[in-house]
Amino acid sequence: MRFTLKKDKSGVVVVGVEGQLIVGNRQELKQKVLDALEEGSRKFIIDFSKTGYIDSSGLGVLVSLSKKIREQGGELRLAGLNADLQTLFELTKLDTLFAITRTAEEALAAF
Amino acid sequence: MRFTLKKDKSGVVVVGVEGQLIVGNRQELKQKVLDALEEGSRKFIIDFSKTGYIDSSGLGVLVSLSKKIREQGGELRLAGLNADLQTLFELTKLDTLFAITRTAEEALAAF
Amino acid sequence: MTLRLDVTSDSMKLDVPSDLGMVGDAVELVATHLPPGTLSPRRISFNLRTALAEALGNAIRYGTGEDPRRTVRVRVELGSEFVRIHVIDDGAGFDHRRLPDPTHPENVAREFGRGLFVIRNLVDDVEFNEKGNGICLTLRAG
Amino acid sequence: MTLRLDVTSDSMKLDVPSDLGMVGDAVELVATHLPPGTLSPRRISFNLRTALAEALGNAIRYGTGEDPRRTVRVRVELGSEFVRIHVIDDGAGFDHRRLPDPTHPENVAREFGRGLFVIRNLVDDVEFNEKGNGICLTLRAG
Ligand SMILES: Nc1ncnc2c1ncn2[C@@H]1O[C@H](COP(=O)(O)OP(=O)(O)O)[C@@H](O)[C@H]1O
Ligand SMILES: Nc1ncnc2c1ncn2[C@@H]1O[C@H](COP(=O)(O)OP(=O)(O)O)[C@@H](O)[C@H]1O
């Protein structure tokens, strides 16, 4: 399990989630993203293409981050969900809350 | 793990080996075949089409049974070896010792 | 702290200290050592992992208050037609019948309250013991 | 007598009473609970099973004389690139360098003497401890 943050030349922060986003590591993700927000970043993409699974705590942290980023006038986009993760967002209706694109590249292009 | 013995109408005994033929169960196979030999059967086919693996004790029991059956003027044929089991017989050169056919039906037809 | 999974031909058993940092490793240990054949690799790697992480997270947070001296017990029954996972804590339990629907428009934007809903959607059957401190997840073969 | 496999993220451990009737179940327990990904299902179900049955059979017959009060230890190291199985008995050991070739024409029709030859052909590496009462089988990923 590992989180990678990369700032694109246009200033978009792309966060990679390797392994899982769950109750045991969500605080780490939250802190990393909030730090970047603090430092002035406003556009975020979380890329789940290397993510095995996400539990409800992980989903909760995404909801909370999205809110905090929006409060600062920024935006959070999600990308790279596999079929199972996409279904998870749909059944929790979280697909209505987030801008979800197929790949991180598409999310970048759309900003 | 289970051994099944069936006597064909032409008097050939077909022995099925389900699971594995190893140090822990080879005596059971040996006894069953020797009992049939005692009772007058002379033609035997051991069918390995449902066998997962055979260890060297299992191979040894086949060598010993083949010898005992031949001493009584009978014959033992082997059938149903998958690719891995066939390789095992080849590398131990036991393929030179036994009449091996692809299926039990072919072995029956050849008697 | 090393997690140890105790395996027999028809069961697996694991005691997890009440520490949220253990959830990932505990889930991994159970998921990677399930016998092949009953559940598809995809259902092991997604449905089972997610549901077990939820159940363990709840047992650790609510059942045992993240007190690493306390233990959450995971017991797995391995059938040829099913895998059944019991997650049992020694807490006060709760009433699983009185939970708000997290997909209700009022609740969708909430941070919490999706755990049991997610579990119910990922496994074939969910049962609780009477006290409410033990949950049993059944995944049927396939 | 129930066999219990003790599993951590990088190891498996099993004590087997010196009873030839236990070999099949012990092999099954190890083989079905290996993590997926390192060895192909085919190599697990044939090469590993056969080689482990050989090693266990020898440790029980020659190492511990089929005395069920004595125990043969199986220790498995789980690497991402290999699976390494140690089978250790508390017997006198033997000199593995002085074994006749079972494929020599004089030996082909013998009942015994194929075990270590078979092991060597099914796994990638075989090592013995100094005393000769511990064998280590390595299967590399694939
Ligand atoms: N093992 C448990 N012991 C006590 N209470 C629990 C347990 N599991 C769940 N609960 C209660 O059920 C509620 C709903 O849980 P859940 O659906 O997983 O959502 P969340 O954990 O996000 O609140 C929790 O807030 C908690 O009050
Ligand atoms: N764990 C062991 N302890 C003592 N002697 C052993 C052990 N393993 C093998 N041997 C010796 O090595 C010989 C060859 O073993 P093997 O190649 O497996 O063939 P087989 O078991 O058919 O004789 C055995 O006969 C035995 O003398």
Coordinates of C-alpha atoms and ligand atoms in Angstrom, one line a residue:
Chain A
M1 CA 0.0 0.0 0.0
R2 CA 1.4 3.3 -1.1
F3 CA 0.3 6.8 -2.1
T4 CA 2.2 8.8 -4.7
L5 CA 1.6 12.5 -5.4
K6 CA 2.8 14.1 -8.6
K7 CA 2.2 17.6 -9.6
D8 CA 1.6 18.0 -13.3
K9 CA 3.2 21.0 -15.2
S10 CA -0.3 22.6 -15.3
G11 CA -0.5 22.4 -11.5
V12 CA -2.8 19.4 -11.2
V13 CA -2.0 17.0 -8.4
V14 CA -2.3 13.4 -9.5
V15 CA -2.5 11.0 -6.5
G16 CA -1.9 7.3 -7.2
V17 CA -3.3 4.7 -4.8
E18 CA -1.4 1.5 -4.9
G19 CA -3.0 -1.5 -3.1
Q20 CA -6.0 -0.5 -1.1
L21 CA -7.7 2.6 0.4
I22 CA -9.2 1.5 3.7
V23 CA -9.7 2.3 7.3
G24 CA -6.1 1.5 8.0
N25 CA -4.5 4.0 5.6
R26 CA -7.1 6.6 4.7
Q27 CA -5.7 9.2 7.2
E28 CA -2.4 9.1 5.3
L29 CA -4.1 9.8 2.0
K30 CA -6.2 12.5 3.6
Q31 CA -3.2 14.2 5.2
K32 CA -1.2 14.2 1.9
V33 CA -4.0 15.7 0.0
L34 CA -4.8 18.3 2.6
D35 CA -1.1 19.3 2.8
A36 CA -1.1 19.9 -1.0
L37 CA -4.3 21.9 -0.6
E38 CA -2.7 24.0 2.1
E39 CA 0.3 24.6 -0.1
G40 CA -2.0 26.1 -2.8
S41 CA -2.9 23.2 -5.1
R42 CA -6.6 23.3 -6.2
K43 CA -6.9 20.6 -8.9
F44 CA -6.7 17.0 -7.8
I45 CA -7.0 13.7 -9.6
I46 CA -7.0 10.4 -7.6
D47 CA -6.0 7.6 -9.9
F48 CA -7.2 4.2 -8.8
S49 CA -5.8 2.2 -11.7
K50 CA -3.5 0.4 -9.3
T51 CA -6.0 0.0 -6.5
G52 CA -7.3 -3.4 -5.5
Y53 CA -10.1 -2.4 -3.2
I54 CA -11.7 0.5 -1.3
D55 CA -13.8 0.1 1.9
S56 CA -16.4 2.5 3.1
S57 CA -13.9 4.4 5.2
G58 CA -11.9 5.0 2.0
L59 CA -15.1 6.2 0.3
G60 CA -15.8 8.4 3.3
V61 CA -12.4 10.1 3.0
L62 CA -13.0 10.8 -0.7
V63 CA -16.3 12.5 0.2
S64 CA -14.6 14.5 2.9
L65 CA -11.7 15.5 0.7
S66 CA -13.9 16.5 -2.2
K67 CA -15.9 18.8 0.2
K68 CA -12.7 20.4 1.6
I69 CA -11.2 20.9 -1.9
R70 CA -14.5 22.5 -3.1
E71 CA -14.6 24.8 -0.1
Q72 CA -11.2 26.2 -1.3
G73 CA -12.6 26.7 -4.8
G74 CA -10.8 23.6 -6.1
E75 CA -12.0 20.3 -7.7
L76 CA -11.3 16.6 -7.1
R77 CA -11.7 14.1 -9.9
L78 CA -11.5 10.3 -9.8
A79 CA -10.0 8.1 -12.5
G80 CA -8.9 4.6 -13.2
L81 CA -11.7 2.7 -11.5
N82 CA -12.0 -1.0 -12.6
A83 CA -15.3 -2.6 -13.2
D84 CA -15.7 -3.7 -9.5
L85 CA -14.8 -0.3 -8.1
Q86 CA -17.1 1.4 -10.6
T87 CA -19.9 -0.8 -9.3
L88 CA -19.1 0.1 -5.8
F89 CA -19.4 3.9 -6.6
E90 CA -22.7 3.2 -8.4
L91 CA -24.3 1.1 -5.7
T92 CA -23.4 3.7 -3.0
K93 CA -24.6 6.4 -5.5
L94 CA -21.3 8.1 -5.0
D95 CA -21.0 8.2 -8.8
T96 CA -23.4 11.1 -8.6
L97 CA -21.1 13.0 -6.3
F98 CA -17.8 12.7 -8.2
A99 CA -16.5 13.6 -11.6
I100 CA -15.2 10.2 -12.7
T101 CA -13.2 9.6 -15.9
R102 CA -11.8 6.4 -17.3
T103 CA -8.1 7.4 -17.1
A104 CA -6.1 10.0 -15.3
E105 CA -5.1 11.4 -18.7
E106 CA -8.7 12.1 -19.6
A107 CA -9.2 13.7 -16.2
L108 CA -6.2 15.9 -16.8
A109 CA -7.4 16.9 -20.3
A110 CA -10.8 17.8 -18.9
F111 CA -9.5 20.3 -16.3
Chain B
M1 CA -8.6 -40.8 -2.4
R2 CA -10.3 -43.9 -3.4
F3 CA -9.7 -47.1 -5.4
T4 CA -12.5 -48.6 -7.5
L5 CA -12.2 -52.1 -9.0
K6 CA -14.6 -53.2 -11.8
K7 CA -14.5 -56.5 -13.6
D8 CA -15.3 -56.1 -17.3
K9 CA -17.5 -58.8 -19.0
S10 CA -14.3 -60.2 -20.7
G11 CA -12.8 -60.7 -17.2
V12 CA -10.4 -57.7 -17.3
V13 CA -10.2 -55.9 -13.9
V14 CA -10.1 -52.1 -14.3
V15 CA -8.8 -50.3 -11.3
G16 CA -9.5 -46.6 -10.9
V17 CA -7.3 -44.4 -8.8
E18 CA -9.0 -41.3 -7.6
G19 CA -6.8 -38.6 -6.0
Q20 CA -3.3 -39.8 -5.4
L21 CA -1.3 -43.0 -5.3
I22 CA 1.3 -42.5 -2.6
V23 CA 3.1 -43.9 0.4
G24 CA 0.0 -43.5 2.5
N25 CA -2.4 -45.5 0.4
R26 CA -0.4 -47.8 -1.9
Q27 CA -0.8 -50.8 0.4
E28 CA -4.5 -50.6 0.0
L29 CA -4.2 -50.6 -3.8
K30 CA -1.7 -53.5 -3.6
Q31 CA -4.0 -55.6 -1.4
K32 CA -7.0 -55.0 -3.6
V33 CA -5.2 -56.1 -6.8
L34 CA -3.5 -59.1 -5.1
D35 CA -6.9 -60.2 -3.8
A36 CA -8.3 -60.1 -7.3
L37 CA -5.2 -62.0 -8.6
E38 CA -5.8 -64.6 -5.8
E39 CA -9.4 -65.0 -6.9
G40 CA -8.3 -65.8 -10.5
S41 CA -8.2 -62.5 -12.4
R42 CA -5.2 -62.2 -14.7
K43 CA -5.8 -59.1 -16.8
F44 CA -5.5 -55.8 -15.1
I45 CA -5.8 -52.1 -16.2
I46 CA -5.0 -49.3 -13.8
D47 CA -6.7 -46.2 -14.9
F48 CA -5.1 -42.9 -13.8
S49 CA -7.4 -40.5 -15.5
K50 CA -8.7 -39.3 -12.1
T51 CA -5.3 -39.3 -10.4
G52 CA -3.6 -36.1 -9.3
Y53 CA -0.2 -37.3 -8.5
I54 CA 1.9 -40.5 -7.8
D55 CA 4.9 -40.6 -5.7
S56 CA 7.9 -43.1 -5.9
S57 CA 6.2 -45.4 -3.5
G58 CA 3.2 -45.5 -5.8
L59 CA 5.5 -46.2 -8.7
G60 CA 7.1 -48.9 -6.7
V61 CA 3.9 -50.7 -6.0
L62 CA 3.1 -50.7 -9.7
V63 CA 6.5 -52.3 -10.4
S64 CA 5.8 -54.9 -7.7
L65 CA 2.2 -55.7 -8.8
S66 CA 3.3 -56.0 -12.5
K67 CA 5.9 -58.6 -11.4
K68 CA 3.4 -60.6 -9.3
I69 CA 0.8 -60.5 -12.0
R70 CA 3.3 -61.7 -14.7
E71 CA 4.4 -64.5 -12.4
Q72 CA 0.8 -65.8 -12.5
G73 CA 0.8 -65.5 -16.3
G74 CA -1.2 -62.3 -16.3
E75 CA -0.7 -58.8 -17.5
L76 CA -0.9 -55.2 -16.1
R77 CA -1.6 -52.3 -18.3
L78 CA -1.6 -48.6 -17.4
A79 CA -3.9 -46.0 -18.9
G80 CA -5.2 -42.4 -18.5
L81 CA -1.9 -40.8 -17.6
N82 CA -2.0 -37.0 -18.0
A83 CA 1.0 -35.1 -19.5
D84 CA 2.7 -34.7 -16.1
L85 CA 2.3 -38.3 -15.1
Q86 CA 3.5 -39.5 -18.5
T87 CA 6.6 -37.4 -18.0
L88 CA 7.1 -39.0 -14.6
F89 CA 7.1 -42.5 -16.1
E90 CA 9.5 -41.3 -18.8
L91 CA 12.0 -39.8 -16.6
T92 CA 12.1 -42.8 -14.3
K93 CA 12.3 -45.0 -17.5
L94 CA 9.2 -46.9 -16.2
D95 CA 7.6 -46.3 -19.6
T96 CA 9.9 -49.1 -20.8
L97 CA 8.5 -51.5 -18.2
F98 CA 4.8 -51.0 -18.7
A99 CA 2.3 -51.2 -21.5
I100 CA 0.8 -47.8 -21.4
T101 CA -2.2 -46.7 -23.4
R102 CA -4.0 -43.4 -23.7
T103 CA -7.3 -44.6 -22.3
A104 CA -8.7 -47.6 -20.4
E105 CA -10.9 -48.4 -23.4
E106 CA -7.8 -48.7 -25.6
A107 CA -6.1 -50.9 -23.1
L108 CA -9.2 -53.1 -22.9
A109 CA -9.4 -53.4 -26.7
A110 CA -5.7 -54.4 -26.8
F111 CA -6.1 -57.3 -24.4
Chain C
M1 CA 3.2 -8.0 16.0
T2 CA 3.0 -10.8 13.5
L3 CA -0.5 -12.0 12.4
R4 CA -0.8 -15.8 12.4
L5 CA -3.4 -17.7 10.5
D6 CA -4.3 -21.1 11.8
V7 CA -5.4 -23.4 9.0
T8 CA -7.0 -26.8 9.0
S9 CA -8.6 -28.7 6.0
D10 CA -11.9 -27.0 6.6
S11 CA -11.2 -23.8 8.6
M12 CA -9.0 -20.8 9.1
K13 CA -8.6 -18.8 12.3
L14 CA -7.0 -15.5 12.9
D15 CA -6.9 -13.2 16.0
V16 CA -6.4 -9.6 15.1
P17 CA -5.3 -7.0 17.7
S18 CA -7.7 -4.1 17.9
D19 CA -5.6 -1.7 15.7
L20 CA -6.9 -0.3 12.5
G21 CA -3.4 -0.5 11.0
M22 CA -3.7 -4.3 11.1
V23 CA -6.8 -4.5 8.9
G24 CA -5.0 -4.5 5.6
D25 CA -2.5 -7.2 6.6
A26 CA -5.3 -9.4 8.2
V27 CA -7.4 -9.1 5.0
E28 CA -4.4 -10.0 2.9
L29 CA -3.5 -13.0 5.0
V30 CA -7.0 -14.5 4.8
A31 CA -7.5 -13.7 1.1
T32 CA -4.2 -15.0 -0.2
H33 CA -4.5 -18.3 1.7
L34 CA -8.0 -19.3 0.8
P35 CA -8.0 -22.6 -1.1
P36 CA -8.5 -22.1 -4.8
G37 CA -11.6 -23.5 -6.5
T38 CA -14.5 -22.2 -4.3
L39 CA -14.5 -18.5 -5.0
S40 CA -13.3 -17.0 -8.2
P41 CA -10.0 -15.0 -8.0
R42 CA -11.9 -11.8 -8.8
R43 CA -14.5 -12.3 -6.0
I44 CA -11.7 -13.1 -3.5
S45 CA -9.7 -10.1 -4.5
F46 CA -12.6 -7.6 -4.5
N47 CA -15.8 -8.8 -2.7
L48 CA -14.2 -10.8 0.0
R49 CA -11.4 -8.3 0.7
T50 CA -13.7 -5.3 0.8
A51 CA -16.4 -7.0 3.0
L52 CA -13.8 -8.4 5.4
A53 CA -12.1 -5.0 5.7
E54 CA -15.4 -3.4 6.5
A55 CA -16.3 -6.0 9.2
L56 CA -12.8 -5.9 10.7
G57 CA -12.8 -2.1 10.7
N58 CA -16.2 -2.0 12.5
A59 CA -15.1 -4.6 15.1
I60 CA -12.0 -2.7 15.8
R61 CA -13.5 0.8 15.9
Y62 CA -16.8 0.3 17.5
G63 CA -16.5 -3.2 19.1
T64 CA -13.2 -2.9 20.8
G65 CA -12.4 0.8 20.7
E66 CA -9.0 0.5 19.0
D67 CA -7.5 -1.0 22.1
P68 CA -4.6 -3.2 20.9
R69 CA -4.8 -5.3 24.0
R70 CA -8.2 -6.4 22.9
T71 CA -8.6 -8.9 20.1
V72 CA -11.0 -9.4 17.2
R73 CA -11.5 -13.0 16.2
V74 CA -11.8 -14.0 12.6
R75 CA -13.1 -17.5 11.9
V76 CA -13.5 -18.9 8.4
E77 CA -15.4 -22.0 7.5
L78 CA -14.2 -23.5 4.2
G79 CA -16.9 -25.5 2.4
S80 CA -16.7 -26.8 -1.1
E81 CA -19.8 -24.7 -1.9
F82 CA -19.2 -21.7 0.3
V83 CA -16.8 -19.6 2.3
R84 CA -18.2 -18.3 5.6
I85 CA -16.4 -15.6 7.6
H86 CA -17.2 -14.8 11.2
V87 CA -15.8 -11.6 12.6
I88 CA -16.4 -11.5 16.4
D89 CA -15.5 -8.7 18.8
D90 CA -16.0 -8.7 22.6
G91 CA -17.9 -5.4 22.6
A92 CA -21.4 -4.4 23.4
G93 CA -22.8 -5.1 20.0
F94 CA -25.4 -3.0 18.2
D95 CA -28.8 -3.3 16.5
H96 CA -28.1 -3.8 12.8
R97 CA -31.8 -3.3 11.9
R98 CA -31.8 0.4 12.7
L99 CA -29.3 1.9 10.2
P100 CA -30.1 4.8 7.9
D101 CA -29.9 4.1 4.1
P102 CA -26.6 5.7 3.0
T103 CA -28.0 6.1 -0.6
H104 CA -30.9 8.3 0.5
P105 CA -30.3 11.8 -1.1
E106 CA -29.9 13.2 2.4
N107 CA -27.1 10.8 3.2
V108 CA -25.2 10.4 0.0
A109 CA -22.8 13.3 0.9
R110 CA -22.1 12.0 4.4
E111 CA -18.7 10.7 5.3
F112 CA -19.8 7.7 7.3
G113 CA -22.6 5.1 7.4
R114 CA -21.8 3.0 4.3
G115 CA -20.1 0.0 5.8
L116 CA -22.9 -2.5 6.3
F117 CA -24.6 -1.4 3.2
V118 CA -21.4 -2.2 1.2
I119 CA -21.0 -5.5 3.0
R120 CA -24.6 -6.5 2.1
N121 CA -24.0 -5.7 -1.5
L122 CA -20.8 -7.7 -1.8
V123 CA -21.5 -11.0 -0.2
D124 CA -24.4 -13.5 -0.6
D125 CA -25.6 -13.5 3.0
V126 CA -25.0 -11.5 6.2
E127 CA -26.0 -12.6 9.6
F128 CA -25.4 -11.2 13.1
N129 CA -25.3 -13.0 16.4
E130 CA -27.9 -12.0 18.9
K131 CA -25.8 -9.6 20.8
G132 CA -24.7 -7.8 17.6
N133 CA -21.0 -8.2 18.2
G134 CA -20.5 -11.0 15.7
I135 CA -21.1 -10.8 12.0
C136 CA -21.1 -13.7 9.6
L137 CA -20.5 -13.2 5.9
T138 CA -21.3 -16.0 3.5
L139 CA -19.9 -16.1 0.0
R140 CA -21.2 -18.9 -2.1
A141 CA -19.1 -20.8 -4.7
G142 CA -18.6 -19.0 -8.0
Chain D
M1 CA -5.4 -35.9 14.9
T2 CA -6.1 -32.6 13.1
L3 CA -3.2 -31.1 11.1
R4 CA -2.8 -27.4 11.7
L5 CA -1.0 -25.2 9.3
D6 CA 0.4 -22.0 10.8
V7 CA 0.5 -19.2 8.3
T8 CA 2.1 -15.7 8.3
S9 CA 2.5 -13.3 5.4
D10 CA 5.8 -15.0 4.4
S11 CA 5.8 -18.4 5.9
M12 CA 3.8 -21.6 6.5
K13 CA 4.5 -24.1 9.2
L14 CA 3.2 -27.6 9.8
D15 CA 4.1 -30.4 12.2
V16 CA 3.2 -33.8 11.0
P17 CA 3.1 -36.9 13.2
S18 CA 5.3 -39.7 11.9
D19 CA 2.5 -41.7 10.3
L20 CA 2.4 -42.5 6.6
G21 CA -1.3 -42.1 6.6
M22 CA -0.9 -38.4 7.2
V23 CA 1.2 -37.7 4.1
G24 CA -1.7 -37.1 1.8
D25 CA -3.6 -34.7 4.1
A26 CA -0.4 -32.8 4.9
V27 CA 0.4 -32.4 1.3
E28 CA -3.1 -31.2 0.6
L29 CA -3.1 -28.7 3.4
V30 CA 0.2 -27.1 2.2
A31 CA -0.7 -27.2 -1.5
T32 CA -4.2 -25.7 -1.2
H33 CA -3.2 -22.9 1.0
L34 CA -0.2 -21.6 -0.9
P35 CA -0.8 -18.0 -2.0
P36 CA -1.7 -17.7 -5.7
G37 CA 0.6 -16.0 -8.1
T38 CA 4.1 -17.5 -7.4
L39 CA 3.6 -21.0 -8.7
S40 CA 1.3 -22.0 -11.5
P41 CA -1.7 -24.1 -10.4
R42 CA -0.3 -27.0 -12.5
R43 CA 3.1 -26.9 -10.7
I44 CA 1.4 -26.7 -7.4
S45 CA -0.9 -29.6 -8.1
F46 CA 1.8 -31.9 -9.6
N47 CA 5.4 -30.9 -8.9
L48 CA 5.0 -29.5 -5.5
R49 CA 2.5 -32.2 -4.3
T50 CA 4.7 -35.1 -5.6
A51 CA 8.0 -33.7 -4.3
L52 CA 6.5 -32.9 -0.9
A53 CA 4.9 -36.4 -0.6
E54 CA 8.3 -37.9 -1.4
A55 CA 10.1 -35.8 1.2
L56 CA 7.5 -36.4 3.9
G57 CA 7.4 -40.1 3.2
N58 CA 11.1 -40.4 3.6
A59 CA 11.2 -38.3 6.8
I60 CA 8.5 -40.5 8.3
R61 CA 9.8 -43.9 7.1
Y62 CA 13.5 -43.5 7.5
G63 CA 13.9 -40.4 9.7
T64 CA 11.4 -41.1 12.4
G65 CA 10.6 -44.8 11.9
E66 CA 6.8 -44.3 11.7
D67 CA 6.5 -43.5 15.3
P68 CA 3.5 -41.2 15.6
R69 CA 4.8 -39.7 18.8
R70 CA 7.6 -38.3 16.8
T71 CA 7.1 -35.3 14.5
V72 CA 8.3 -34.2 11.1
R73 CA 8.5 -30.5 10.7
V74 CA 7.5 -28.8 7.4
R75 CA 8.5 -25.1 7.1
V76 CA 7.6 -23.1 4.0
E77 CA 9.2 -19.8 3.0
L78 CA 6.9 -17.8 0.7
G79 CA 8.8 -15.5 -1.5
S80 CA 7.4 -13.5 -4.5
E81 CA 9.9 -15.3 -6.7
F82 CA 10.0 -18.7 -5.0
V83 CA 8.5 -21.2 -2.7
R84 CA 11.0 -23.0 -0.5
I85 CA 9.9 -26.1 1.5
H86 CA 12.0 -27.5 4.4
V87 CA 11.1 -31.0 5.6
I88 CA 13.1 -31.8 8.8
D89 CA 13.0 -35.0 10.8
D90 CA 14.9 -35.7 14.1
G91 CA 16.5 -38.8 12.8
A92 CA 20.1 -39.8 12.1
G93 CA 20.1 -38.4 8.6
F94 CA 21.8 -40.0 5.6
D95 CA 24.3 -39.3 2.8
H96 CA 22.4 -38.2 -0.2
R97 CA 25.5 -38.3 -2.4
R98 CA 25.7 -42.1 -2.4
L99 CA 22.4 -43.2 -4.0
P100 CA 22.3 -45.5 -7.0
D101 CA 20.8 -44.2 -10.2
P102 CA 17.2 -45.7 -10.4
T103 CA 17.2 -45.4 -14.2
H104 CA 20.2 -47.6 -14.7
P105 CA 19.0 -50.8 -16.5
E106 CA 19.9 -52.9 -13.5
N107 CA 17.7 -50.8 -11.3
V108 CA 14.7 -49.9 -13.4
A109 CA 12.7 -52.9 -12.3
R110 CA 13.4 -52.4 -8.6
E111 CA 10.5 -51.4 -6.3
F112 CA 12.4 -48.8 -4.3
G113 CA 15.0 -46.1 -4.8
R114 CA 13.3 -43.5 -6.9
G115 CA 12.3 -40.9 -4.3
L116 CA 15.2 -38.4 -4.4
F117 CA 15.6 -38.9 -8.1
V118 CA 11.9 -37.9 -8.6
I119 CA 12.3 -34.9 -6.2
R120 CA 15.3 -33.7 -8.1
N121 CA 13.4 -33.8 -11.4
L122 CA 10.3 -32.0 -10.1
V123 CA 11.8 -29.0 -8.3
D124 CA 14.3 -26.4 -9.2
D125 CA 16.8 -26.9 -6.4
V126 CA 17.3 -29.5 -3.7
E127 CA 19.6 -29.0 -0.7
F128 CA 20.3 -31.0 2.4
N129 CA 21.4 -29.9 5.8
E130 CA 24.7 -31.2 7.0
K131 CA 23.3 -34.1 9.1
G132 CA 21.1 -35.2 6.2
N133 CA 17.9 -35.2 8.2
G134 CA 16.6 -32.0 6.6
I135 CA 15.8 -31.5 3.0
C136 CA 15.0 -28.1 1.3
L137 CA 13.1 -28.0 -1.9
T138 CA 13.0 -24.8 -3.9
L139 CA 10.4 -24.1 -6.6
R140 CA 11.0 -20.9 -8.5
A141 CA 8.1 -18.7 -9.7
G142 CA 6.4 -19.9 -12.8
Ligands
LIG1 N1 -18.9 -4.4 15.7 C1 -19.7 -3.4 16.1 N2 -19.9 -3.1 17.4 C2 -20.7 -2.0 17.7 N3 -21.3 -1.2 16.8 C3 -21.1 -1.4 15.5 C4 -20.3 -2.5 15.1 N4 -20.4 -2.5 13.7 C5 -21.1 -1.5 13.3 N5 -21.6 -0.8 14.4 C6 -22.5 0.4 14.5 O1 -23.1 0.5 13.2 C7 -23.0 1.7 12.6 C8 -22.9 1.6 11.1 O2 -21.8 1.0 10.7 P1 -21.4 1.0 9.2 O3 -22.6 0.8 8.3 O4 -20.2 0.1 9.0 O5 -21.0 2.5 8.9 P2 -19.8 3.4 9.6 O6 -18.8 2.5 10.2 O7 -19.3 4.2 8.5 O8 -20.6 4.2 10.6 C9 -21.7 2.3 13.2 O9 -21.6 3.7 13.2 C10 -21.7 1.7 14.6 O10 -22.5 2.5 15.5
LIG2 N1 14.9 -38.4 5.9 C1 15.8 -39.5 5.8 N2 16.4 -40.0 6.9 C2 17.2 -41.1 6.7 N3 17.4 -41.7 5.5 C3 16.8 -41.2 4.4 C4 16.0 -40.1 4.5 N4 15.5 -39.9 3.2 C5 16.0 -40.8 2.5 N5 16.9 -41.7 3.2 C6 17.6 -42.8 2.6 O1 17.8 -42.6 1.2 C7 17.4 -43.8 0.5 C8 16.9 -43.4 -0.8 O2 15.6 -42.7 -0.7 P1 14.7 -42.5 -1.9 O3 15.5 -42.0 -3.1 O4 13.6 -41.6 -1.5 O5 14.2 -43.9 -2.3 P2 13.4 -45.0 -1.4 O6 12.7 -44.3 -0.4 O7 12.4 -45.6 -2.4 O8 14.4 -46.0 -0.9 C9 16.4 -44.4 1.4 O9 16.3 -45.8 1.2 C10 17.0 -44.1 2.8 O10 18.0 -45.0 3.2

